[in-house]
């Protein structure tokens, strides 16, 4: 294959109707109706281009892809990115005329181009530079003054624009409008003065802005974290997976001299189509955060003092040894690789013997539900013409690239979304129908939707939604998750089982948020389960026995989940609390319980990368390796296993979580059976479970599985769950919704220089209908009281919030809604008072 | 002033109703804002974006394509003197120079009293009447230096008020469609064939026009 200056690979073939065309004298078979530029690329003929991008609609803007096409009326120059192939088409991509035209296009593009390649970040990987060499005239005839603009201007906190370098290809602006749906950059002015720009003082504040930097074919768009950091030829690159959330976008890690300098998106067809969100793209910045934990710490009185690994592990082992297994709890593990999750499951359940293990922090869904629902992949959810029932968290805020896929399915592929949410979300404007429910009343809404017993006609939106669902039949897919952290999980679980019972054949995508939460659960970091969904108490005696012989021991009975562990700790019944990259003080929805729990545990052992609120309260702190610092695999929300690659070494003496588990096991007199590499653990997990059986090291290394391997398992039995009974109250007039924003005070994101300033200010979002009786306007200060606590916050009127509901954001620097929430309550009723 | 006044918001809503998609009203609304303020203010563009459901960047992108939307304050009278070829041959450039002297400003700027903005422009399609100029896009033909000075005097004294409204005013009479005259204002994909086309089609081919659906 020829040189391909653009990094984008051709799209995978979608077989429609094979036809033959002739390209440069050779006959090739392509699919009728596909774009000529794609068909040629896939068959080994690279046509130079600037504006064409396989994941966006073609616009024919740059004319670099002109070729001679003959469809029976004689050859004519046409842009191959706009022309669909037809049977018998004869194409010449290398004729003298084509070369001459390419010379001309390059000459025009360079007429106003500053050619400051020596100081341009793109130099060395620049499609303009490369194609000027390969297809340009070689000499410039331009002697006039070039067009000048102020050198780079920031168009957002992260992205800089150098308008002199811009060739007006419309890639960034098209991306902003078509793909991200945030048309905040646009061509401004006309003729020779046309430029990309924002509206004055309205920055390109898109969660996806970094993608424009990746797709800009020149050095016009650069991202702050990478500017002037390296030259492309100094970079070493390896593929990996983003674990910023559970979408699991494929990335390339670029590093130089043991520093990660950049992540770029890789086009994984079933997942991210080359896009990343900015949280993921710039997430590597936290790796070198100033307060990254570099060495073990052990408490001495009020302070945590540096200690050797031997001493710290010994202190930890001593505390564990002194405790009975039932009084030990492990919270967390979603940040871990599959291997590390398995190692910790084996340590906790096999060596220590406790089943009080939970990878989730009361903000997810029980493992029973994750394992009990028939699973859909992202592709199945986003299939053309599909019907999607969405009752999860706001995907734009929590699972950003899933949001892009959903948006594309609606905008381009005729899919329809029925959204059920307590308040408006980023998905609302893309939904065919969006129905708001009062917190606690999801069950009733779902019943009326799927049972066919809805009072049709009374509510037009409801009956439209019910009709769409009925028409979809078994092709319906459902996305479920926690849209509201102030409601416990029961209402979502009840809704999911009701839908499953009512719609045979329906499939679910469980939208849990944390990076490898799915892998952690499947590897056994859930109460009541051993790896591979083996239930301790569900009559799978053979499999339990198999683990008993493999591990030496397994817990006798089902243990506690995070809520239970924290309760036990709060009541003084927990001797050792192990926090596995978990920060309950920030993440557990009920702040009071989290505080009492972390304070009440006799010894707290934290394995983490940062001194989070919970970590600074620990007695032993063990520093862990982070993303790009360890080898392993991860599992995304679909159950797709992909490879994580190490590119740099962890800071100080930090080490991978599995290694910490192995050494702790050793100190406790056990043996995890791993010597030098995490792949040993993977091999053991693959060999001992049916779930992971197809995803062995060799299978993952096969290039045919470059997009990972989706684990498949029969859904476990899952009983129908009753919707919670919520009694109406009067003293507290509103019901609280606690949701998340992409940028918050989270441990990693708050340590990324380019994102930390982007967290929004906390505000109690209220419907104008609820605000006006109280005489409230924007920014007024109110006190918010629930039966569990109170806080003070500013008000923001928001017509996307239904009457009777109020919204706060989880984990921002101010006004912590966790103060209002009690983890036992089905809903959180609040009262709002001025002042 | 900058955002649309309440009266103009009402007008804007009427204008939006004339189009299948609100966004299509963008340019008429830019004219409305320019009429209100004499130029197209940033805040007006934000407001227009809110009214038609696009971002301010999209409003700016569209508006900035058109030279006649002024994105900074201009005089009450915008004097455009043609210096393209026919007018040039007939003394357009000399006229421009004279205008600069009379008004005491360079082309491209505005007099201190905020009355006149002077611009040199390309052909305004009045070549047979060269040298030609426009004041707020109203034509003045075969202008001599004396004619120019007299025109400026008359503009100053208000004697031309009937002929040349302040900058931004498109026409003396506003097009006003009664609600019942606005028909078939739906997005193209849901439009039905207008009655008169359907009737015509029925005459020619009775089978092809059942129901008049597009
Ligand atoms: S900034 Fe880059 S991507 Fe955007 S139009 Fe210019 S060259 Fe294209
Ligand atoms: S969507 Fe999730 S996995 Fe993808 S780049 Fe963003 S944080 Fe990473
Ligand atoms: S790639 Fe075809 S016109 Fe730009
Ligand atoms: S050249 Fe002046 S109007 Fe045509």
PDB file of N, CA and C in Angstrom, chain A residues 118-160:
ATOM      1  N   UNK A 118       9.018  24.345  11.037  1.00  0.00           N
ATOM      2  CA  UNK A 118      10.017  24.080  12.085  1.00  0.00           C
ATOM      3  C   UNK A 118       9.512  24.376  13.495  1.00  0.00           C
ATOM      4  N   UNK A 119       8.531  25.254  13.639  1.00  0.00           N
ATOM      5  CA  UNK A 119       8.024  25.516  14.983  1.00  0.00           C
ATOM      6  C   UNK A 119       6.583  25.033  15.141  1.00  0.00           C
ATOM      7  N   UNK A 120       6.152  24.181  14.211  1.00  0.00           N
ATOM      8  CA  UNK A 120       4.758  23.726  14.252  1.00  0.00           C
ATOM      9  C   UNK A 120       4.689  22.325  14.841  1.00  0.00           C
ATOM     10  N   UNK A 121       3.782  22.154  15.802  1.00  0.00           N
ATOM     11  CA  UNK A 121       3.609  20.849  16.441  1.00  0.00           C
ATOM     12  C   UNK A 121       3.273  19.736  15.458  1.00  0.00           C
ATOM     13  N   UNK A 122       2.661  20.103  14.344  1.00  0.00           N
ATOM     14  CA  UNK A 122       2.195  19.078  13.422  1.00  0.00           C
ATOM     15  C   UNK A 122       3.335  18.581  12.528  1.00  0.00           C
ATOM     16  N   UNK A 123       4.383  19.387  12.410  1.00  0.00           N
ATOM     17  CA  UNK A 123       5.486  19.023  11.527  1.00  0.00           C
ATOM     18  C   UNK A 123       5.956  17.604  11.803  1.00  0.00           C
ATOM     19  N   UNK A 124       6.034  16.815  10.739  1.00  0.00           N
ATOM     20  CA  UNK A 124       6.456  15.429  10.936  1.00  0.00           C
ATOM     21  C   UNK A 124       5.296  14.459  10.915  1.00  0.00           C
ATOM     22  N   UNK A 125       4.103  14.954  11.159  1.00  0.00           N
ATOM     23  CA  UNK A 125       2.922  14.083  11.053  1.00  0.00           C
ATOM     24  C   UNK A 125       1.798  14.875  10.396  1.00  0.00           C
ATOM     25  N   UNK A 126       2.199  15.793   9.498  1.00  0.00           N
ATOM     26  CA  UNK A 126       1.237  16.742   8.953  1.00  0.00           C
ATOM     27  C   UNK A 126       0.800  16.314   7.558  1.00  0.00           C
ATOM     28  N   UNK A 127      -0.474  16.046   7.371  1.00  0.00           N
ATOM     29  CA  UNK A 127      -0.936  15.679   6.039  1.00  0.00           C
ATOM     30  C   UNK A 127      -0.631  16.746   4.983  1.00  0.00           C
ATOM     31  N   UNK A 128      -0.639  18.018   5.358  1.00  0.00           N
ATOM     32  CA  UNK A 128      -0.328  19.043   4.366  1.00  0.00           C
ATOM     33  C   UNK A 128       1.145  18.950   3.964  1.00  0.00           C
ATOM     34  N   UNK A 129       1.991  18.809   4.975  1.00  0.00           N
ATOM     35  CA  UNK A 129       3.419  18.678   4.691  1.00  0.00           C
ATOM     36  C   UNK A 129       3.667  17.429   3.833  1.00  0.00           C
ATOM     37  N   UNK A 130       3.103  16.320   4.286  1.00  0.00           N
ATOM     38  CA  UNK A 130       3.348  15.059   3.584  1.00  0.00           C
ATOM     39  C   UNK A 130       2.816  15.100   2.162  1.00  0.00           C
ATOM     40  N   UNK A 131       1.597  15.635   1.994  1.00  0.00           N
ATOM     41  CA  UNK A 131       1.014  15.610   0.656  1.00  0.00           C
ATOM     42  C   UNK A 131       1.603  16.696  -0.232  1.00  0.00           C
ATOM     43  N   UNK A 132       2.165  17.748   0.364  1.00  0.00           N
ATOM     44  CA  UNK A 132       2.881  18.724  -0.454  1.00  0.00           C
ATOM     45  C   UNK A 132       4.129  18.065  -1.039  1.00  0.00           C
ATOM     46  N   UNK A 133       4.747  17.195  -0.247  1.00  0.00           N
ATOM     47  CA  UNK A 133       5.904  16.465  -0.778  1.00  0.00           C
ATOM     48  C   UNK A 133       5.487  15.442  -1.827  1.00  0.00           C
ATOM     49  N   UNK A 134       4.446  14.660  -1.487  1.00  0.00           N
ATOM     50  CA  UNK A 134       4.131  13.552  -2.375  1.00  0.00           C
ATOM     51  C   UNK A 134       3.325  13.989  -3.596  1.00  0.00           C
ATOM     52  N   UNK A 135       2.533  15.035  -3.493  1.00  0.00           N
ATOM     53  CA  UNK A 135       1.661  15.397  -4.605  1.00  0.00           C
ATOM     54  C   UNK A 135       1.749  16.865  -4.993  1.00  0.00           C
ATOM     55  N   UNK A 136       2.695  17.600  -4.442  1.00  0.00           N
ATOM     56  CA  UNK A 136       2.759  19.029  -4.737  1.00  0.00           C
ATOM     57  C   UNK A 136       3.761  19.345  -5.828  1.00  0.00           C
ATOM     58  N   UNK A 137       3.805  20.613  -6.245  1.00  0.00           N
ATOM     59  CA  UNK A 137       4.687  21.001  -7.344  1.00  0.00           C
ATOM     60  C   UNK A 137       6.163  21.100  -6.932  1.00  0.00           C
ATOM     61  N   UNK A 138       6.454  21.162  -5.663  1.00  0.00           N
ATOM     62  CA  UNK A 138       7.849  21.210  -5.237  1.00  0.00           C
ATOM     63  C   UNK A 138       8.410  22.612  -5.131  1.00  0.00           C
ATOM     64  N   UNK A 139       7.936  23.500  -5.983  1.00  0.00           N
ATOM     65  CA  UNK A 139       8.439  24.880  -5.967  1.00  0.00           C
ATOM     66  C   UNK A 139       7.264  25.812  -5.775  1.00  0.00           C
ATOM     67  N   UNK A 140       7.481  26.895  -5.080  1.00  0.00           N
ATOM     68  CA  UNK A 140       6.418  27.882  -4.943  1.00  0.00           C
ATOM     69  C   UNK A 140       6.649  29.019  -5.917  1.00  0.00           C
ATOM     70  N   UNK A 141       5.561  29.483  -6.521  1.00  0.00           N
ATOM     71  CA  UNK A 141       5.685  30.646  -7.389  1.00  0.00           C
ATOM     72  C   UNK A 141       5.174  31.896  -6.686  1.00  0.00           C
ATOM     73  N   UNK A 142       4.797  31.757  -5.440  1.00  0.00           N
ATOM     74  CA  UNK A 142       4.124  32.832  -4.727  1.00  0.00           C
ATOM     75  C   UNK A 142       5.143  33.834  -4.202  1.00  0.00           C
ATOM     76  N   UNK A 143       5.024  35.084  -4.621  1.00  0.00           N
ATOM     77  CA  UNK A 143       5.979  36.091  -4.151  1.00  0.00           C
ATOM     78  C   UNK A 143       5.286  37.187  -3.352  1.00  0.00           C
ATOM     79  N   UNK A 144       3.946  37.106  -3.279  1.00  0.00           N
ATOM     80  CA  UNK A 144       3.214  38.171  -2.593  1.00  0.00           C
ATOM     81  C   UNK A 144       3.301  37.977  -1.080  1.00  0.00           C
ATOM     82  N   UNK A 145       2.855  39.027  -0.400  1.00  0.00           N
ATOM     83  CA  UNK A 145       2.720  38.932   1.044  1.00  0.00           C
ATOM     84  C   UNK A 145       1.607  37.924   1.349  1.00  0.00           C
ATOM     85  N   UNK A 146       1.808  37.088   2.374  1.00  0.00           N
ATOM     86  CA  UNK A 146       0.743  36.158   2.743  1.00  0.00           C
ATOM     87  C   UNK A 146      -0.239  36.826   3.689  1.00  0.00           C
ATOM     88  N   UNK A 147      -1.356  36.168   3.854  1.00  0.00           N
ATOM     89  CA  UNK A 147      -2.382  36.643   4.777  1.00  0.00           C
ATOM     90  C   UNK A 147      -1.871  36.474   6.215  1.00  0.00           C
ATOM     91  N   UNK A 148      -2.139  37.426   7.069  1.00  0.00           N
ATOM     92  CA  UNK A 148      -1.646  37.303   8.441  1.00  0.00           C
ATOM     93  C   UNK A 148      -2.765  37.404   9.462  1.00  0.00           C
ATOM     94  N   UNK A 149      -2.610  36.626  10.496  1.00  0.00           N
ATOM     95  CA  UNK A 149      -3.530  36.682  11.648  1.00  0.00           C
ATOM     96  C   UNK A 149      -2.679  36.648  12.899  1.00  0.00           C
ATOM     97  N   UNK A 150      -3.289  37.070  13.993  1.00  0.00           N
ATOM     98  CA  UNK A 150      -2.624  36.888  15.291  1.00  0.00           C
ATOM     99  C   UNK A 150      -2.300  35.408  15.423  1.00  0.00           C
ATOM    100  N   UNK A 151      -1.093  35.100  15.839  1.00  0.00           N
ATOM    101  CA  UNK A 151      -0.699  33.695  16.030  1.00  0.00           C
ATOM    102  C   UNK A 151      -1.576  33.100  17.105  1.00  0.00           C
ATOM    103  N   UNK A 152      -1.398  31.889  17.503  1.00  0.00           N
ATOM    104  CA  UNK A 152      -2.557  31.135  18.007  1.00  0.00           C
ATOM    105  C   UNK A 152      -3.393  31.883  19.033  1.00  0.00           C
ATOM    106  N   UNK A 153      -4.688  31.786  18.820  1.00  0.00           N
ATOM    107  CA  UNK A 153      -5.623  32.341  19.785  1.00  0.00           C
ATOM    108  C   UNK A 153      -6.291  31.163  20.476  1.00  0.00           C
ATOM    109  N   UNK A 154      -6.520  31.253  21.791  1.00  0.00           N
ATOM    110  CA  UNK A 154      -7.236  30.156  22.452  1.00  0.00           C
ATOM    111  C   UNK A 154      -8.696  30.191  22.026  1.00  0.00           C
ATOM    112  N   UNK A 155      -9.229  29.055  21.589  1.00  0.00           N
ATOM    113  CA  UNK A 155     -10.669  29.026  21.320  1.00  0.00           C
ATOM    114  C   UNK A 155     -11.391  28.275  22.433  1.00  0.00           C
ATOM    115  N   UNK A 156     -10.634  27.720  23.365  1.00  0.00           N
ATOM    116  CA  UNK A 156     -11.231  27.148  24.574  1.00  0.00           C
ATOM    117  C   UNK A 156     -10.112  27.066  25.596  1.00  0.00           C
ATOM    118  N   UNK A 157     -10.424  26.545  26.760  1.00  0.00           N
ATOM    119  CA  UNK A 157      -9.393  26.363  27.790  1.00  0.00           C
ATOM    120  C   UNK A 157      -8.249  25.492  27.289  1.00  0.00           C
ATOM    121  N   UNK A 158      -8.550  24.613  26.348  1.00  0.00           N
ATOM    122  CA  UNK A 158      -7.587  23.597  25.964  1.00  0.00           C
ATOM    123  C   UNK A 158      -7.067  23.744  24.550  1.00  0.00           C
ATOM    124  N   UNK A 159      -7.871  24.299  23.659  1.00  0.00           N
ATOM    125  CA  UNK A 159      -7.524  24.251  22.238  1.00  0.00           C
ATOM    126  C   UNK A 159      -7.105  25.625  21.728  1.00  0.00           C
ATOM    127  N   UNK A 160      -6.016  25.652  20.975  1.00  0.00           N
ATOM    128  CA  UNK A 160      -5.516  26.880  20.368  1.00  0.00           C
ATOM    129  C   UNK A 160      -5.683  26.805  18.855  1.00  0.00           C
TER     130      UNK A 160
END
